[in-house]
Amino acid sequence: MASRSAITLIQKSKASAPEMLQLRCHIRPGASKVREGVSAVTDESIELCVSAPPQDGKANKAVIEILSEDCRRMSCD
C-alpha cells in the first residue's frame, strides 16, 4: 500500500488560482485541555488533540483555531 504524505502542495491549475496546502490530519476530539494542540507530525499525518467534542462542528472549529495559531506563530519566528 502506498503511503500518503502528511503535507502536500497542490499546484495551481490556472495562473490566477492560488496554490493550496493539503494537510492530512488525525484528530482526537474530547482530549483534556492540557493535551490540546499538535501532538505529533509523522510522514503520513499531523496528529492533533482538541478538547472540543465531536458534535455540531465544534471539534472542526477547534482544529482550525489550533492550526491558525500555529501558523501565525511560525510566521512570526
mmCIF file with all atom_site columns, C-alpha atoms in Angstrom:
data_model
loop_
_atom_site.group_PDB
_atom_site.id
_atom_site.type_symbol
_atom_site.label_atom_id
_atom_site.label_alt_id
_atom_site.label_comp_id
_atom_site.label_asym_id
_atom_site.label_entity_id
_atom_site.label_seq_id
_atom_site.pdbx_PDB_ins_code
_atom_site.Cartn_x
_atom_site.Cartn_y
_atom_site.Cartn_z
_atom_site.occupancy
_atom_site.B_iso_or_equiv
_atom_site.pdbx_formal_charge
_atom_site.auth_seq_id
_atom_site.auth_comp_id
_atom_site.auth_asym_id
_atom_site.auth_atom_id
_atom_site.pdbx_PDB_model_num
ATOM 1  C CA . MET A 1 1  ? 0.000   0.000  0.000   1.00 0.00 ? 1  MET A CA 1
ATOM 2  C CA . ALA A 1 2  ? 1.377   3.398  -0.970  1.00 0.00 ? 2  ALA A CA 1
ATOM 3  C CA . SER A 1 3  ? 1.760   5.872  1.856   1.00 0.00 ? 3  SER A CA 1
ATOM 4  C CA . ARG A 1 4  ? 0.405   9.378  1.562   1.00 0.00 ? 4  ARG A CA 1
ATOM 5  C CA . SER A 1 5  ? 2.271   12.467 2.638   1.00 0.00 ? 5  SER A CA 1
ATOM 6  C CA . ALA A 1 6  ? 1.078   14.479 5.651   1.00 0.00 ? 6  ALA A CA 1
ATOM 7  C CA . ILE A 1 7  ? 1.583   17.760 3.769   1.00 0.00 ? 7  ILE A CA 1
ATOM 8  C CA . THR A 1 8  ? 1.033   18.213 0.035   1.00 0.00 ? 8  THR A CA 1
ATOM 9  C CA . LEU A 1 9  ? 1.384   21.358 -2.075  1.00 0.00 ? 9  LEU A CA 1
ATOM 10 C CA . ILE A 1 10 ? -1.350  21.452 -4.691  1.00 0.00 ? 10 ILE A CA 1
ATOM 11 C CA . GLN A 1 11 ? -0.149  23.395 -7.729  1.00 0.00 ? 11 GLN A CA 1
ATOM 12 C CA . LYS A 1 12 ? -2.370  25.964 -9.338  1.00 0.00 ? 12 LYS A CA 1
ATOM 13 C CA . SER A 1 13 ? -4.183  24.922 -12.466 1.00 0.00 ? 13 SER A CA 1
ATOM 14 C CA . LYS A 1 14 ? -4.623  28.497 -13.699 1.00 0.00 ? 14 LYS A CA 1
ATOM 15 C CA . ALA A 1 15 ? -2.359  31.492 -13.333 1.00 0.00 ? 15 ALA A CA 1
ATOM 16 C CA . SER A 1 16 ? -4.984  33.320 -11.254 1.00 0.00 ? 16 SER A CA 1
ATOM 17 C CA . ALA A 1 17 ? -5.693  30.391 -8.916  1.00 0.00 ? 17 ALA A CA 1
ATOM 18 C CA . PRO A 1 18 ? -3.828  30.284 -5.594  1.00 0.00 ? 18 PRO A CA 1
ATOM 19 C CA . GLU A 1 19 ? -1.687  27.328 -4.595  1.00 0.00 ? 19 GLU A CA 1
ATOM 20 C CA . MET A 1 20 ? -3.158  25.243 -1.796  1.00 0.00 ? 20 MET A CA 1
ATOM 21 C CA . LEU A 1 21 ? -1.648  23.255 1.002   1.00 0.00 ? 21 LEU A CA 1
ATOM 22 C CA . GLN A 1 22 ? -3.361  19.970 1.848   1.00 0.00 ? 22 GLN A CA 1
ATOM 23 C CA . LEU A 1 23 ? -2.863  18.708 5.409   1.00 0.00 ? 23 LEU A CA 1
ATOM 24 C CA . ARG A 1 24 ? -3.682  15.088 6.266   1.00 0.00 ? 24 ARG A CA 1
ATOM 25 C CA . CYS A 1 25 ? -4.713  15.196 9.927   1.00 0.00 ? 25 CYS A CA 1
ATOM 26 C CA . HIS A 1 26 ? -5.694  12.631 12.529  1.00 0.00 ? 26 HIS A CA 1
ATOM 27 C CA . ILE A 1 27 ? -7.898  14.332 15.131  1.00 0.00 ? 27 ILE A CA 1
ATOM 28 C CA . ARG A 1 28 ? -8.556  13.175 18.688  1.00 0.00 ? 28 ARG A CA 1
ATOM 29 C CA . PRO A 1 29 ? -11.600 15.105 19.967  1.00 0.00 ? 29 PRO A CA 1
ATOM 30 C CA . GLY A 1 30 ? -12.549 15.238 23.643  1.00 0.00 ? 30 GLY A CA 1
ATOM 31 C CA . ALA A 1 31 ? -8.956  15.392 24.920  1.00 0.00 ? 31 ALA A CA 1
ATOM 32 C CA . SER A 1 32 ? -8.101  17.275 28.096  1.00 0.00 ? 32 SER A CA 1
ATOM 33 C CA . LYS A 1 33 ? -7.218  20.985 27.754  1.00 0.00 ? 33 LYS A CA 1
ATOM 34 C CA . VAL A 1 34 ? -3.642  20.163 28.819  1.00 0.00 ? 34 VAL A CA 1
ATOM 35 C CA . ARG A 1 35 ? -3.165  17.834 25.810  1.00 0.00 ? 35 ARG A CA 1
ATOM 36 C CA . GLU A 1 36 ? -4.763  20.210 23.284  1.00 0.00 ? 36 GLU A CA 1
ATOM 37 C CA . GLY A 1 37 ? -2.627  21.005 20.223  1.00 0.00 ? 37 GLY A CA 1
ATOM 38 C CA . VAL A 1 38 ? -0.371  19.239 17.736  1.00 0.00 ? 38 VAL A CA 1
ATOM 39 C CA . SER A 1 39 ? 0.755   16.015 19.391  1.00 0.00 ? 39 SER A CA 1
ATOM 40 C CA . ALA A 1 40 ? 2.855   14.569 16.549  1.00 0.00 ? 40 ALA A CA 1
ATOM 41 C CA . VAL A 1 41 ? 3.869   15.051 12.936  1.00 0.00 ? 41 VAL A CA 1
ATOM 42 C CA . THR A 1 42 ? 4.646   11.855 11.067  1.00 0.00 ? 42 THR A CA 1
ATOM 43 C CA . ASP A 1 43 ? 5.362   11.177 7.404   1.00 0.00 ? 43 ASP A CA 1
ATOM 44 C CA . GLU A 1 44 ? 1.694   10.259 6.892   1.00 0.00 ? 44 GLU A CA 1
ATOM 45 C CA . SER A 1 45 ? -0.286  12.638 9.123   1.00 0.00 ? 45 SER A CA 1
ATOM 46 C CA . ILE A 1 46 ? -0.411  15.504 11.576  1.00 0.00 ? 46 ILE A CA 1
ATOM 47 C CA . GLU A 1 47 ? -1.900  14.336 14.866  1.00 0.00 ? 47 GLU A CA 1
ATOM 48 C CA . LEU A 1 48 ? -3.976  16.851 16.825  1.00 0.00 ? 48 LEU A CA 1
ATOM 49 C CA . CYS A 1 49 ? -5.776  16.675 20.162  1.00 0.00 ? 49 CYS A CA 1
ATOM 50 C CA . VAL A 1 50 ? -8.710  19.017 20.782  1.00 0.00 ? 50 VAL A CA 1
ATOM 51 C CA . SER A 1 51 ? -10.805 19.351 23.900  1.00 0.00 ? 51 SER A CA 1
ATOM 52 C CA . ALA A 1 52 ? -13.979 20.127 21.933  1.00 0.00 ? 52 ALA A CA 1
ATOM 53 C CA . PRO A 1 53 ? -16.490 17.298 21.498  1.00 0.00 ? 53 PRO A CA 1
ATOM 54 C CA . PRO A 1 54 ? -17.104 15.775 18.052  1.00 0.00 ? 54 PRO A CA 1
ATOM 55 C CA . GLN A 1 55 ? -20.562 17.265 17.638  1.00 0.00 ? 55 GLN A CA 1
ATOM 56 C CA . ASP A 1 56 ? -22.067 20.119 15.628  1.00 0.00 ? 56 ASP A CA 1
ATOM 57 C CA . GLY A 1 57 ? -18.670 21.023 14.114  1.00 0.00 ? 57 GLY A CA 1
ATOM 58 C CA . LYS A 1 58 ? -17.133 22.008 17.469  1.00 0.00 ? 58 LYS A CA 1
ATOM 59 C CA . ALA A 1 59 ? -14.055 19.790 17.046  1.00 0.00 ? 59 ALA A CA 1
ATOM 60 C CA . ASN A 1 60 ? -13.581 21.010 13.452  1.00 0.00 ? 60 ASN A CA 1
ATOM 61 C CA . LYS A 1 61 ? -13.655 24.629 14.614  1.00 0.00 ? 61 LYS A CA 1
ATOM 62 C CA . ALA A 1 62 ? -11.109 23.830 17.349  1.00 0.00 ? 62 ALA A CA 1
ATOM 63 C CA . VAL A 1 63 ? -8.792  22.216 14.768  1.00 0.00 ? 63 VAL A CA 1
ATOM 64 C CA . ILE A 1 64 ? -8.945  25.351 12.585  1.00 0.00 ? 64 ILE A CA 1
ATOM 65 C CA . GLU A 1 65 ? -8.147  27.556 15.597  1.00 0.00 ? 65 GLU A CA 1
ATOM 66 C CA . ILE A 1 66 ? -5.156  25.429 16.633  1.00 0.00 ? 66 ILE A CA 1
ATOM 67 C CA . LEU A 1 67 ? -3.715  25.266 13.116  1.00 0.00 ? 67 LEU A CA 1
ATOM 68 C CA . SER A 1 68 ? -4.257  29.023 12.639  1.00 0.00 ? 68 SER A CA 1
ATOM 69 C CA . GLU A 1 69 ? -2.455  29.826 15.898  1.00 0.00 ? 69 GLU A CA 1
ATOM 70 C CA . ASP A 1 70 ? 0.460   27.545 14.999  1.00 0.00 ? 70 ASP A CA 1
ATOM 71 C CA . CYS A 1 71 ? 0.776   29.067 11.509  1.00 0.00 ? 71 CYS A CA 1
ATOM 72 C CA . ARG A 1 72 ? 0.754   32.607 12.928  1.00 0.00 ? 72 ARG A CA 1
ATOM 73 C CA . ARG A 1 73 ? 3.384   31.620 15.478  1.00 0.00 ? 73 ARG A CA 1
ATOM 74 C CA . MET A 1 74 ? 5.579   30.081 12.759  1.00 0.00 ? 74 MET A CA 1
ATOM 75 C CA . SER A 1 75 ? 5.309   33.161 10.522  1.00 0.00 ? 75 SER A CA 1
ATOM 76 C CA . CYS A 1 76 ? 6.444   35.411 13.400  1.00 0.00 ? 76 CYS A CA 1
ATOM 77 C CA . ASP A 1 77 ? 9.614   33.389 14.050  1.00 0.00 ? 77 ASP A CA 1
#
